[in-house]
Amino acid sequence: MHKPFTRLLLLLLSVTALCACRRPTADSDRPVLTVSIEPLRYVVEAIAGNKYEVHTLMPQGASPETYEPTPRQMMELNDCQIVFRTGTLGFEQSKLPQMASAVPDLRMVSLAQGITPLRDNTHSHGAEGESIDPHAWLSPQCLLVMAQNAAKALCQADSANAPYYQQRLKAFEQQMDKLDAELRRSLMQLQGRAFLIYHPALGYLARQYGLHQLAVEHDGKEPSAAYMQQLANRCRAEGVKVVFVSKEHTGRAARRLAQDIGAKVVEINPLSYDVPGQMKLIAKSLKQ
């Protein structure tokens, strides 16, 4: 084969490959749903299946207290049918209403509706005086309520496919029953039911399974030396053996305290898409 012809053939193949890369995928033809954080994408995708494309506003590594949606994301909401949120995260309360006001027909759905909120004085998620723990997705029981809310919203928005969403909800219910049974088996024989965490993200999980969460962070602030000493004494009294550190926080104070009381440190990611995997990791860590 002559070299000029070979070069021409390679050029044509390269152009064809480039065009193929730029060609819109099948996903681009689907209507769009938006969720505020990755755990909600896990829930919504489980119900929406292949009928919708689901986008997430806040990327991994960002903080729900300080996240600022980009101008591009605000523009993309024009193509979105529904925005799903928890309703209690800082940027959901401060930024999402502003974004939605620019898209009058945009529907906002709170997936936490119907979940009994946990109220304490350890959370400060961007709203003045806010004392509701927003991490409701970290509980099989709460995840199921969120999925039911998502299914209801999708059945209303796309009634022609309502049986499809109801079928997927039923499958999700079975998954949550299985997860719940697995977690109960893991946690049943625990001798000490208290654990320490830097940022108090596991309150709903603790409520469902009779655990006791102790938190280093207090009212969104670093703890004082006096508070740390009190916390160390409580951890020893309650036999704390595990200290959880969230991926989005450095947790230096928690790590120091773990060393002081002889507990192991386990890094978790409460904002992970793989919500069941995180709950299994937590249960496994407490069991060991």
PDB file of C-alpha atoms in Angstrom:
ATOM      1  CA  MET A   1       0.000   0.000   0.000  1.00  0.00           C
ATOM      2  CA  HIS A   2       1.395   3.410  -1.004  1.00  0.00           C
ATOM      3  CA  LYS A   3       2.358   5.764   1.815  1.00  0.00           C
ATOM      4  CA  PRO A   4       0.151   8.684   0.617  1.00  0.00           C
ATOM      5  CA  PHE A   5      -2.871   6.375   0.483  1.00  0.00           C
ATOM      6  CA  THR A   6      -2.022   4.999   3.942  1.00  0.00           C
ATOM      7  CA  ARG A   7      -1.792   8.481   5.410  1.00  0.00           C
ATOM      8  CA  LEU A   8      -5.122   9.419   3.793  1.00  0.00           C
ATOM      9  CA  LEU A   9      -6.782   6.288   5.189  1.00  0.00           C
ATOM     10  CA  LEU A  10      -5.473   6.998   8.679  1.00  0.00           C
ATOM     11  CA  LEU A  11      -6.716  10.573   8.435  1.00  0.00           C
ATOM     12  CA  LEU A  12     -10.199   9.424   7.402  1.00  0.00           C
ATOM     13  CA  LEU A  13     -10.290   6.904  10.248  1.00  0.00           C
ATOM     14  CA  SER A  14      -9.249   9.583  12.738  1.00  0.00           C
ATOM     15  CA  VAL A  15     -11.939  11.987  11.524  1.00  0.00           C
ATOM     16  CA  THR A  16     -14.551   9.225  11.688  1.00  0.00           C
ATOM     17  CA  ALA A  17     -13.529   8.363  15.260  1.00  0.00           C
ATOM     18  CA  LEU A  18     -13.631  12.011  16.274  1.00  0.00           C
ATOM     19  CA  CYS A  19     -17.118  12.435  14.837  1.00  0.00           C
ATOM     20  CA  ALA A  20     -18.247   9.315  16.640  1.00  0.00           C
ATOM     21  CA  CYS A  21     -16.941  10.731  19.910  1.00  0.00           C
ATOM     22  CA  ARG A  22     -18.823  13.985  19.396  1.00  0.00           C
ATOM     23  CA  ARG A  23     -22.065  12.379  18.258  1.00  0.00           C
ATOM     24  CA  PRO A  24     -24.794  12.712  20.906  1.00  0.00           C
ATOM     25  CA  THR A  25     -25.407   9.543  22.854  1.00  0.00           C
ATOM     26  CA  ALA A  26     -28.777   7.908  23.324  1.00  0.00           C
ATOM     27  CA  ASP A  27     -28.824   9.367  26.845  1.00  0.00           C
ATOM     28  CA  SER A  28     -29.000  12.894  25.462  1.00  0.00           C
ATOM     29  CA  ASP A  29     -32.449  12.117  24.013  1.00  0.00           C
ATOM     30  CA  ARG A  30     -33.908  11.301  27.417  1.00  0.00           C
ATOM     31  CA  PRO A  31     -35.591  13.949  29.579  1.00  0.00           C
ATOM     32  CA  VAL A  32     -33.462  15.229  32.439  1.00  0.00           C
ATOM     33  CA  LEU A  33     -33.917  15.068  36.194  1.00  0.00           C
ATOM     34  CA  THR A  34     -31.590  16.845  38.619  1.00  0.00           C
ATOM     35  CA  VAL A  35     -30.677  15.903  42.189  1.00  0.00           C
ATOM     36  CA  SER A  36     -28.819  18.005  44.726  1.00  0.00           C
ATOM     37  CA  ILE A  37     -26.327  15.346  45.919  1.00  0.00           C
ATOM     38  CA  GLU A  38     -25.055  11.924  44.832  1.00  0.00           C
ATOM     39  CA  PRO A  39     -26.997   9.823  47.386  1.00  0.00           C
ATOM     40  CA  LEU A  40     -30.208  11.190  45.916  1.00  0.00           C
ATOM     41  CA  ARG A  41     -29.050  10.167  42.442  1.00  0.00           C
ATOM     42  CA  TYR A  42     -28.826   6.598  43.755  1.00  0.00           C
ATOM     43  CA  VAL A  43     -32.466   6.783  44.853  1.00  0.00           C
ATOM     44  CA  VAL A  44     -33.862   8.573  41.791  1.00  0.00           C
ATOM     45  CA  GLU A  45     -32.006   6.399  39.274  1.00  0.00           C
ATOM     46  CA  ALA A  46     -33.328   3.296  41.029  1.00  0.00           C
ATOM     47  CA  ILE A  47     -36.880   4.457  40.285  1.00  0.00           C
ATOM     48  CA  ALA A  48     -36.413   6.330  36.999  1.00  0.00           C
ATOM     49  CA  GLY A  49     -34.524   3.505  35.316  1.00  0.00           C
ATOM     50  CA  ASN A  50     -33.936   4.166  31.620  1.00  0.00           C
ATOM     51  CA  LYS A  51     -36.708   6.726  31.262  1.00  0.00           C
ATOM     52  CA  TYR A  52     -34.648   9.700  32.459  1.00  0.00           C
ATOM     53  CA  GLU A  53     -31.099  10.956  32.605  1.00  0.00           C
ATOM     54  CA  VAL A  54     -30.205  12.064  36.145  1.00  0.00           C
ATOM     55  CA  HIS A  55     -27.723  14.882  36.819  1.00  0.00           C
ATOM     56  CA  THR A  56     -26.169  15.835  40.171  1.00  0.00           C
ATOM     57  CA  LEU A  57     -25.583  19.439  41.167  1.00  0.00           C
ATOM     58  CA  MET A  58     -22.956  19.096  43.896  1.00  0.00           C
ATOM     59  CA  PRO A  59     -19.786  17.211  42.861  1.00  0.00           C
ATOM     60  CA  GLN A  60     -17.904  14.820  45.106  1.00  0.00           C
ATOM     61  CA  GLY A  61     -15.544  16.605  47.491  1.00  0.00           C
ATOM     62  CA  ALA A  62     -17.670  19.739  47.813  1.00  0.00           C
ATOM     63  CA  SER A  63     -19.349  20.774  51.052  1.00  0.00           C
ATOM     64  CA  PRO A  64     -23.169  21.066  51.268  1.00  0.00           C
ATOM     65  CA  GLU A  65     -22.689  24.031  53.605  1.00  0.00           C
ATOM     66  CA  THR A  66     -20.671  26.130  51.175  1.00  0.00           C
ATOM     67  CA  TYR A  67     -21.295  24.739  47.677  1.00  0.00           C
ATOM     68  CA  GLU A  68     -22.051  27.286  44.962  1.00  0.00           C
ATOM     69  CA  PRO A  69     -23.754  25.963  41.792  1.00  0.00           C
ATOM     70  CA  THR A  70     -21.999  27.053  38.606  1.00  0.00           C
ATOM     71  CA  PRO A  71     -23.572  29.356  35.982  1.00  0.00           C
ATOM     72  CA  ARG A  72     -23.577  26.419  33.561  1.00  0.00           C
ATOM     73  CA  GLN A  73     -25.613  24.326  36.004  1.00  0.00           C
ATOM     74  CA  MET A  74     -28.087  27.161  36.366  1.00  0.00           C
ATOM     75  CA  MET A  75     -28.498  27.274  32.587  1.00  0.00           C
ATOM     76  CA  GLU A  76     -28.918  23.500  32.383  1.00  0.00           C
ATOM     77  CA  LEU A  77     -31.952  23.677  34.662  1.00  0.00           C
ATOM     78  CA  ASN A  78     -33.860  25.021  31.673  1.00  0.00           C
ATOM     79  CA  ASP A  79     -33.801  21.480  30.272  1.00  0.00           C
ATOM     80  CA  CYS A  80     -34.679  19.833  33.581  1.00  0.00           C
ATOM     81  CA  GLN A  81     -38.156  18.536  34.487  1.00  0.00           C
ATOM     82  CA  ILE A  82     -37.772  18.021  38.252  1.00  0.00           C
ATOM     83  CA  VAL A  83     -35.167  18.899  40.890  1.00  0.00           C
ATOM     84  CA  PHE A  84     -35.010  16.433  43.789  1.00  0.00           C
ATOM     85  CA  ARG A  85     -33.535  17.592  47.094  1.00  0.00           C
ATOM     86  CA  THR A  86     -33.560  16.737  50.791  1.00  0.00           C
ATOM     87  CA  GLY A  87     -34.725  20.248  51.654  1.00  0.00           C
ATOM     88  CA  THR A  88     -32.411  20.623  54.657  1.00  0.00           C
ATOM     89  CA  LEU A  89     -28.903  21.054  53.225  1.00  0.00           C
ATOM     90  CA  GLY A  90     -27.379  24.518  53.303  1.00  0.00           C
ATOM     91  CA  PHE A  91     -27.051  25.128  49.576  1.00  0.00           C
ATOM     92  CA  GLU A  92     -30.500  23.617  48.960  1.00  0.00           C
ATOM     93  CA  GLN A  93     -32.019  26.294  51.170  1.00  0.00           C
ATOM     94  CA  SER A  94     -29.913  29.236  50.059  1.00  0.00           C
ATOM     95  CA  LYS A  95     -29.099  28.588  46.379  1.00  0.00           C
ATOM     96  CA  LEU A  96     -31.708  26.266  44.884  1.00  0.00           C
ATOM     97  CA  PRO A  97     -34.644  28.684  45.342  1.00  0.00           C
ATOM     98  CA  GLN A  98     -32.653  31.361  43.514  1.00  0.00           C
ATOM     99  CA  MET A  99     -31.899  28.949  40.688  1.00  0.00           C
ATOM    100  CA  ALA A 100     -35.490  27.769  40.462  1.00  0.00           C
ATOM    101  CA  SER A 101     -36.844  31.322  40.336  1.00  0.00           C
ATOM    102  CA  ALA A 102     -35.177  31.726  36.949  1.00  0.00           C
ATOM    103  CA  VAL A 103     -37.075  28.680  35.606  1.00  0.00           C
ATOM    104  CA  PRO A 104     -40.756  29.312  36.468  1.00  0.00           C
ATOM    105  CA  ASP A 105     -42.038  25.871  35.357  1.00  0.00           C
ATOM    106  CA  LEU A 106     -39.342  23.925  37.215  1.00  0.00           C
ATOM    107  CA  ARG A 107     -40.729  21.525  39.801  1.00  0.00           C
ATOM    108  CA  MET A 108     -38.934  21.044  43.139  1.00  0.00           C
ATOM    109  CA  VAL A 109     -39.523  17.841  45.120  1.00  0.00           C
ATOM    110  CA  SER A 110     -38.263  17.166  48.644  1.00  0.00           C
ATOM    111  CA  LEU A 111     -37.460  13.486  49.016  1.00  0.00           C
ATOM    112  CA  ALA A 112     -37.302  13.804  52.812  1.00  0.00           C
ATOM    113  CA  GLN A 113     -41.004  14.584  53.057  1.00  0.00           C
ATOM    114  CA  GLY A 114     -42.646  12.179  55.517  1.00  0.00           C
ATOM    115  CA  ILE A 115     -39.415  11.360  57.370  1.00  0.00           C
ATOM    116  CA  THR A 116     -39.452  12.290  61.051  1.00  0.00           C
ATOM    117  CA  PRO A 117     -36.497  14.694  61.299  1.00  0.00           C
ATOM    118  CA  LEU A 118     -33.762  14.370  63.865  1.00  0.00           C
ATOM    119  CA  ARG A 119     -33.312  17.630  65.736  1.00  0.00           C
ATOM    120  CA  ASP A 120     -30.168  18.397  67.731  1.00  0.00           C
ATOM    121  CA  ASN A 121     -27.714  21.185  68.434  1.00  0.00           C
ATOM    122  CA  THR A 122     -24.780  19.693  66.550  1.00  0.00           C
ATOM    123  CA  HIS A 123     -25.751  20.712  63.031  1.00  0.00           C
ATOM    124  CA  SER A 124     -25.346  24.002  61.257  1.00  0.00           C
ATOM    125  CA  HIS A 125     -25.904  23.524  57.529  1.00  0.00           C
ATOM    126  CA  GLY A 126     -26.040  27.046  56.316  1.00  0.00           C
ATOM    127  CA  ALA A 127     -29.433  28.131  57.620  1.00  0.00           C
ATOM    128  CA  GLU A 128     -29.645  30.424  60.608  1.00  0.00           C
ATOM    129  CA  GLY A 129     -30.838  28.502  63.659  1.00  0.00           C
ATOM    130  CA  GLU A 130     -31.096  25.254  61.719  1.00  0.00           C
ATOM    131  CA  SER A 131     -30.930  22.193  63.956  1.00  0.00           C
ATOM    132  CA  ILE A 132     -32.192  19.402  61.709  1.00  0.00           C
ATOM    133  CA  ASP A 133     -29.853  16.571  60.784  1.00  0.00           C
ATOM    134  CA  PRO A 134     -30.072  16.417  56.967  1.00  0.00           C
ATOM    135  CA  HIS A 135     -28.431  12.976  56.500  1.00  0.00           C
ATOM    136  CA  ALA A 136     -31.705  11.052  56.258  1.00  0.00           C
ATOM    137  CA  TRP A 137     -30.489   8.965  53.314  1.00  0.00           C
ATOM    138  CA  LEU A 138     -28.136   7.018  55.634  1.00  0.00           C
ATOM    139  CA  SER A 139     -30.884   4.665  56.805  1.00  0.00           C
ATOM    140  CA  PRO A 140     -32.682   1.901  54.837  1.00  0.00           C
ATOM    141  CA  GLN A 141     -35.989   2.975  56.322  1.00  0.00           C
ATOM    142  CA  CYS A 142     -35.503   6.588  55.226  1.00  0.00           C
ATOM    143  CA  LEU A 143     -34.153   5.564  51.820  1.00  0.00           C
ATOM    144  CA  LEU A 144     -37.392   3.712  51.179  1.00  0.00           C
ATOM    145  CA  VAL A 145     -39.459   6.804  52.028  1.00  0.00           C
ATOM    146  CA  MET A 146     -37.289   8.815  49.629  1.00  0.00           C
ATOM    147  CA  ALA A 147     -37.836   6.245  46.885  1.00  0.00           C
ATOM    148  CA  GLN A 148     -41.597   6.376  47.477  1.00  0.00           C
ATOM    149  CA  ASN A 149     -41.519  10.165  47.127  1.00  0.00           C
ATOM    150  CA  ALA A 150     -39.493   9.884  43.921  1.00  0.00           C
ATOM    151  CA  ALA A 151     -41.903   7.306  42.488  1.00  0.00           C
ATOM    152  CA  LYS A 152     -44.911   9.492  43.311  1.00  0.00           C
ATOM    153  CA  ALA A 153     -43.337  12.490  41.582  1.00  0.00           C
ATOM    154  CA  LEU A 154     -42.381  10.502  38.482  1.00  0.00           C
ATOM    155  CA  CYS A 155     -45.798   8.874  38.214  1.00  0.00           C
ATOM    156  CA  GLN A 156     -47.360  12.340  38.255  1.00  0.00           C
ATOM    157  CA  ALA A 157     -44.900  13.757  35.726  1.00  0.00           C
ATOM    158  CA  ASP A 158     -45.019  10.742  33.398  1.00  0.00           C
ATOM    159  CA  SER A 159     -48.292   8.932  34.025  1.00  0.00           C
ATOM    160  CA  ALA A 160     -47.938   6.813  30.878  1.00  0.00           C
ATOM    161  CA  ASN A 161     -45.009   5.012  32.517  1.00  0.00           C
ATOM    162  CA  ALA A 162     -46.464   4.872  36.037  1.00  0.00           C
ATOM    163  CA  PRO A 163     -46.563   1.016  36.095  1.00  0.00           C
ATOM    164  CA  TYR A 164     -42.855   0.994  35.224  1.00  0.00           C
ATOM    165  CA  TYR A 165     -41.992   3.274  38.154  1.00  0.00           C
ATOM    166  CA  GLN A 166     -44.201   1.306  40.544  1.00  0.00           C
ATOM    167  CA  GLN A 167     -42.493  -1.916  39.503  1.00  0.00           C
ATOM    168  CA  ARG A 168     -39.079  -0.417  40.129  1.00  0.00           C
ATOM    169  CA  LEU A 169     -40.251   0.904  43.500  1.00  0.00           C
ATOM    170  CA  LYS A 170     -41.333  -2.607  44.471  1.00  0.00           C
ATOM    171  CA  ALA A 171     -37.874  -3.923  43.532  1.00  0.00           C
ATOM    172  CA  PHE A 172     -36.279  -1.150  45.586  1.00  0.00           C
ATOM    173  CA  GLU A 173     -38.433  -2.079  48.586  1.00  0.00           C
ATOM    174  CA  GLN A 174     -37.126  -5.632  48.347  1.00  0.00           C
ATOM    175  CA  GLN A 175     -33.545  -4.340  48.207  1.00  0.00           C
ATOM    176  CA  MET A 176     -34.097  -2.242  51.313  1.00  0.00           C
ATOM    177  CA  ASP A 177     -35.664  -5.191  53.170  1.00  0.00           C
ATOM    178  CA  LYS A 178     -32.613  -7.269  52.316  1.00  0.00           C
ATOM    179  CA  LEU A 179     -30.234  -4.495  53.370  1.00  0.00           C
ATOM    180  CA  ASP A 180     -32.111  -3.981  56.627  1.00  0.00           C
ATOM    181  CA  ALA A 181     -31.915  -7.692  57.452  1.00  0.00           C
ATOM    182  CA  GLU A 182     -28.179  -7.745  56.702  1.00  0.00           C
ATOM    183  CA  LEU A 183     -27.496  -4.714  58.898  1.00  0.00           C
ATOM    184  CA  ARG A 184     -29.568  -6.130  61.754  1.00  0.00           C
ATOM    185  CA  ARG A 185     -27.610  -9.387  61.644  1.00  0.00           C
ATOM    186  CA  SER A 186     -24.323  -7.474  61.760  1.00  0.00           C
ATOM    187  CA  LEU A 187     -25.369  -5.173  64.609  1.00  0.00           C
ATOM    188  CA  MET A 188     -27.389  -7.631  66.690  1.00  0.00           C
ATOM    189  CA  GLN A 189     -24.511  -8.928  68.777  1.00  0.00           C
ATOM    190  CA  LEU A 190     -22.772  -5.611  69.467  1.00  0.00           C
ATOM    191  CA  GLN A 191     -21.654  -5.315  73.082  1.00  0.00           C
ATOM    192  CA  GLY A 192     -21.046  -1.585  72.953  1.00  0.00           C
ATOM    193  CA  ARG A 193     -23.555   0.391  70.897  1.00  0.00           C
ATOM    194  CA  ALA A 194     -21.832   3.772  71.045  1.00  0.00           C
ATOM    195  CA  PHE A 195     -19.489   5.161  68.407  1.00  0.00           C
ATOM    196  CA  LEU A 196     -17.730   8.467  67.799  1.00  0.00           C
ATOM    197  CA  ILE A 197     -17.830  10.471  64.589  1.00  0.00           C
ATOM    198  CA  TYR A 198     -16.271  13.797  63.684  1.00  0.00           C
ATOM    199  CA  HIS A 199     -19.273  15.278  61.835  1.00  0.00           C
ATOM    200  CA  PRO A 200     -22.593  13.841  63.109  1.00  0.00           C
ATOM    201  CA  ALA A 201     -23.867  12.189  59.933  1.00  0.00           C
ATOM    202  CA  LEU A 202     -25.172   8.853  61.219  1.00  0.00           C
ATOM    203  CA  GLY A 203     -28.055   9.902  63.436  1.00  0.00           C
ATOM    204  CA  TYR A 204     -30.772   8.246  61.328  1.00  0.00           C
ATOM    205  CA  LEU A 205     -28.816   5.002  61.104  1.00  0.00           C
ATOM    206  CA  ALA A 206     -28.285   5.098  64.868  1.00  0.00           C
ATOM    207  CA  ARG A 207     -31.994   5.729  65.453  1.00  0.00           C
ATOM    208  CA  GLN A 208     -33.061   2.779  63.304  1.00  0.00           C
ATOM    209  CA  TYR A 209     -30.678   0.291  64.917  1.00  0.00           C
ATOM    210  CA  GLY A 210     -30.477   1.475  68.504  1.00  0.00           C
ATOM    211  CA  LEU A 211     -26.944   2.884  68.322  1.00  0.00           C
ATOM    212  CA  HIS A 212     -25.543   5.903  70.167  1.00  0.00           C
ATOM    213  CA  GLN A 213     -23.753   8.543  68.116  1.00  0.00           C
ATOM    214  CA  LEU A 214     -21.209  10.797  69.831  1.00  0.00           C
ATOM    215  CA  ALA A 215     -19.926  13.718  67.767  1.00  0.00           C
ATOM    216  CA  VAL A 216     -16.701  15.725  67.906  1.00  0.00           C
ATOM    217  CA  GLU A 217     -18.024  18.650  65.877  1.00  0.00           C
ATOM    218  CA  HIS A 218     -20.439  20.779  67.859  1.00  0.00           C
ATOM    219  CA  ASP A 219     -22.764  23.318  66.209  1.00  0.00           C
ATOM    220  CA  GLY A 220     -20.558  23.275  63.129  1.00  0.00           C
ATOM    221  CA  LYS A 221     -17.493  24.408  65.091  1.00  0.00           C
ATOM    222  CA  GLU A 222     -14.223  22.884  66.243  1.00  0.00           C
ATOM    223  CA  PRO A 223     -14.490  21.636  69.841  1.00  0.00           C
ATOM    224  CA  SER A 224     -12.831  23.286  72.812  1.00  0.00           C
ATOM    225  CA  ALA A 225     -10.218  21.487  74.895  1.00  0.00           C
ATOM    226  CA  ALA A 226     -12.703  21.161  77.765  1.00  0.00           C
ATOM    227  CA  TYR A 227     -15.329  19.616  75.485  1.00  0.00           C
ATOM    228  CA  MET A 228     -12.760  17.165  74.070  1.00  0.00           C
ATOM    229  CA  GLN A 229     -11.862  16.020  77.581  1.00  0.00           C
ATOM    230  CA  GLN A 230     -15.526  15.493  78.428  1.00  0.00           C
ATOM    231  CA  LEU A 231     -15.992  13.593  75.175  1.00  0.00           C
ATOM    232  CA  ALA A 232     -12.995  11.369  75.882  1.00  0.00           C
ATOM    233  CA  ASN A 233     -14.443  10.488  79.281  1.00  0.00           C
ATOM    234  CA  ARG A 234     -17.826   9.658  77.730  1.00  0.00           C
ATOM    235  CA  CYS A 235     -16.201   7.489  75.075  1.00  0.00           C
ATOM    236  CA  ARG A 236     -14.335   5.497  77.708  1.00  0.00           C
ATOM    237  CA  ALA A 237     -17.457   5.146  79.848  1.00  0.00           C
ATOM    238  CA  GLU A 238     -19.517   3.881  76.880  1.00  0.00           C
ATOM    239  CA  GLY A 239     -16.790   1.620  75.515  1.00  0.00           C
ATOM    240  CA  VAL A 240     -16.329   3.367  72.172  1.00  0.00           C
ATOM    241  CA  LYS A 241     -14.066   1.296  69.906  1.00  0.00           C
ATOM    242  CA  VAL A 242     -14.671   2.961  66.526  1.00  0.00           C
ATOM    243  CA  VAL A 243     -14.229   6.556  65.384  1.00  0.00           C
ATOM    244  CA  PHE A 244     -15.671   7.499  61.990  1.00  0.00           C
ATOM    245  CA  VAL A 245     -14.186  10.303  59.926  1.00  0.00           C
ATOM    246  CA  SER A 246     -16.125  11.646  56.959  1.00  0.00           C
ATOM    247  CA  LYS A 247     -14.303  11.975  53.666  1.00  0.00           C
ATOM    248  CA  GLU A 248     -15.197  15.668  53.291  1.00  0.00           C
ATOM    249  CA  HIS A 249     -13.751  16.598  56.718  1.00  0.00           C
ATOM    250  CA  THR A 250     -10.147  16.388  57.903  1.00  0.00           C
ATOM    251  CA  GLY A 251     -11.246  15.129  61.313  1.00  0.00           C
ATOM    252  CA  ARG A 252      -7.916  15.825  63.022  1.00  0.00           C
ATOM    253  CA  ALA A 253      -9.546  16.233  66.424  1.00  0.00           C
ATOM    254  CA  ALA A 254     -11.376  12.925  66.015  1.00  0.00           C
ATOM    255  CA  ARG A 255      -8.176  11.158  65.034  1.00  0.00           C
ATOM    256  CA  ARG A 256      -6.366  12.525  68.081  1.00  0.00           C
ATOM    257  CA  LEU A 257      -9.203  11.434  70.318  1.00  0.00           C
ATOM    258  CA  ALA A 258      -9.220   7.960  68.760  1.00  0.00           C
ATOM    259  CA  GLN A 259      -5.530   7.613  69.576  1.00  0.00           C
ATOM    260  CA  ASP A 260      -6.174   8.820  73.122  1.00  0.00           C
ATOM    261  CA  ILE A 261      -8.922   6.260  73.843  1.00  0.00           C
ATOM    262  CA  GLY A 262      -7.404   3.415  71.820  1.00  0.00           C
ATOM    263  CA  ALA A 263     -10.129   3.269  69.148  1.00  0.00           C
ATOM    264  CA  LYS A 264      -9.714   2.511  65.463  1.00  0.00           C
ATOM    265  CA  VAL A 265     -10.375   5.180  62.824  1.00  0.00           C
ATOM    266  CA  VAL A 266     -12.606   4.324  59.861  1.00  0.00           C
ATOM    267  CA  GLU A 267     -13.019   6.717  56.928  1.00  0.00           C
ATOM    268  CA  ILE A 268     -16.496   6.851  55.423  1.00  0.00           C
ATOM    269  CA  ASN A 269     -18.160   8.918  52.720  1.00  0.00           C
ATOM    270  CA  PRO A 270     -21.716   9.919  53.703  1.00  0.00           C
ATOM    271  CA  LEU A 271     -22.106  11.681  50.336  1.00  0.00           C
ATOM    272  CA  SER A 272     -21.240   8.618  48.270  1.00  0.00           C
ATOM    273  CA  TYR A 273     -23.526   7.403  45.489  1.00  0.00           C
ATOM    274  CA  ASP A 274     -23.177   3.870  46.897  1.00  0.00           C
ATOM    275  CA  VAL A 275     -25.336   4.471  49.965  1.00  0.00           C
ATOM    276  CA  PRO A 276     -25.897   0.764  50.815  1.00  0.00           C
ATOM    277  CA  GLY A 277     -22.158   0.135  50.541  1.00  0.00           C
ATOM    278  CA  GLN A 278     -21.460   2.866  53.078  1.00  0.00           C
ATOM    279  CA  MET A 279     -24.008   1.476  55.527  1.00  0.00           C
ATOM    280  CA  LYS A 280     -22.528  -2.011  55.181  1.00  0.00           C
ATOM    281  CA  LEU A 281     -19.039  -0.591  55.816  1.00  0.00           C
ATOM    282  CA  ILE A 282     -20.266   1.162  58.968  1.00  0.00           C
ATOM    283  CA  ALA A 283     -21.958  -1.977  60.302  1.00  0.00           C
ATOM    284  CA  LYS A 284     -18.925  -4.129  59.503  1.00  0.00           C
ATOM    285  CA  SER A 285     -16.608  -1.663  61.257  1.00  0.00           C
ATOM    286  CA  LEU A 286     -18.758  -1.618  64.396  1.00  0.00           C
ATOM    287  CA  LYS A 287     -18.979  -5.412  64.454  1.00  0.00           C
ATOM    288  CA  GLN A 288     -15.216  -6.021  64.326  1.00  0.00           C
TER     289      GLN A 288
END
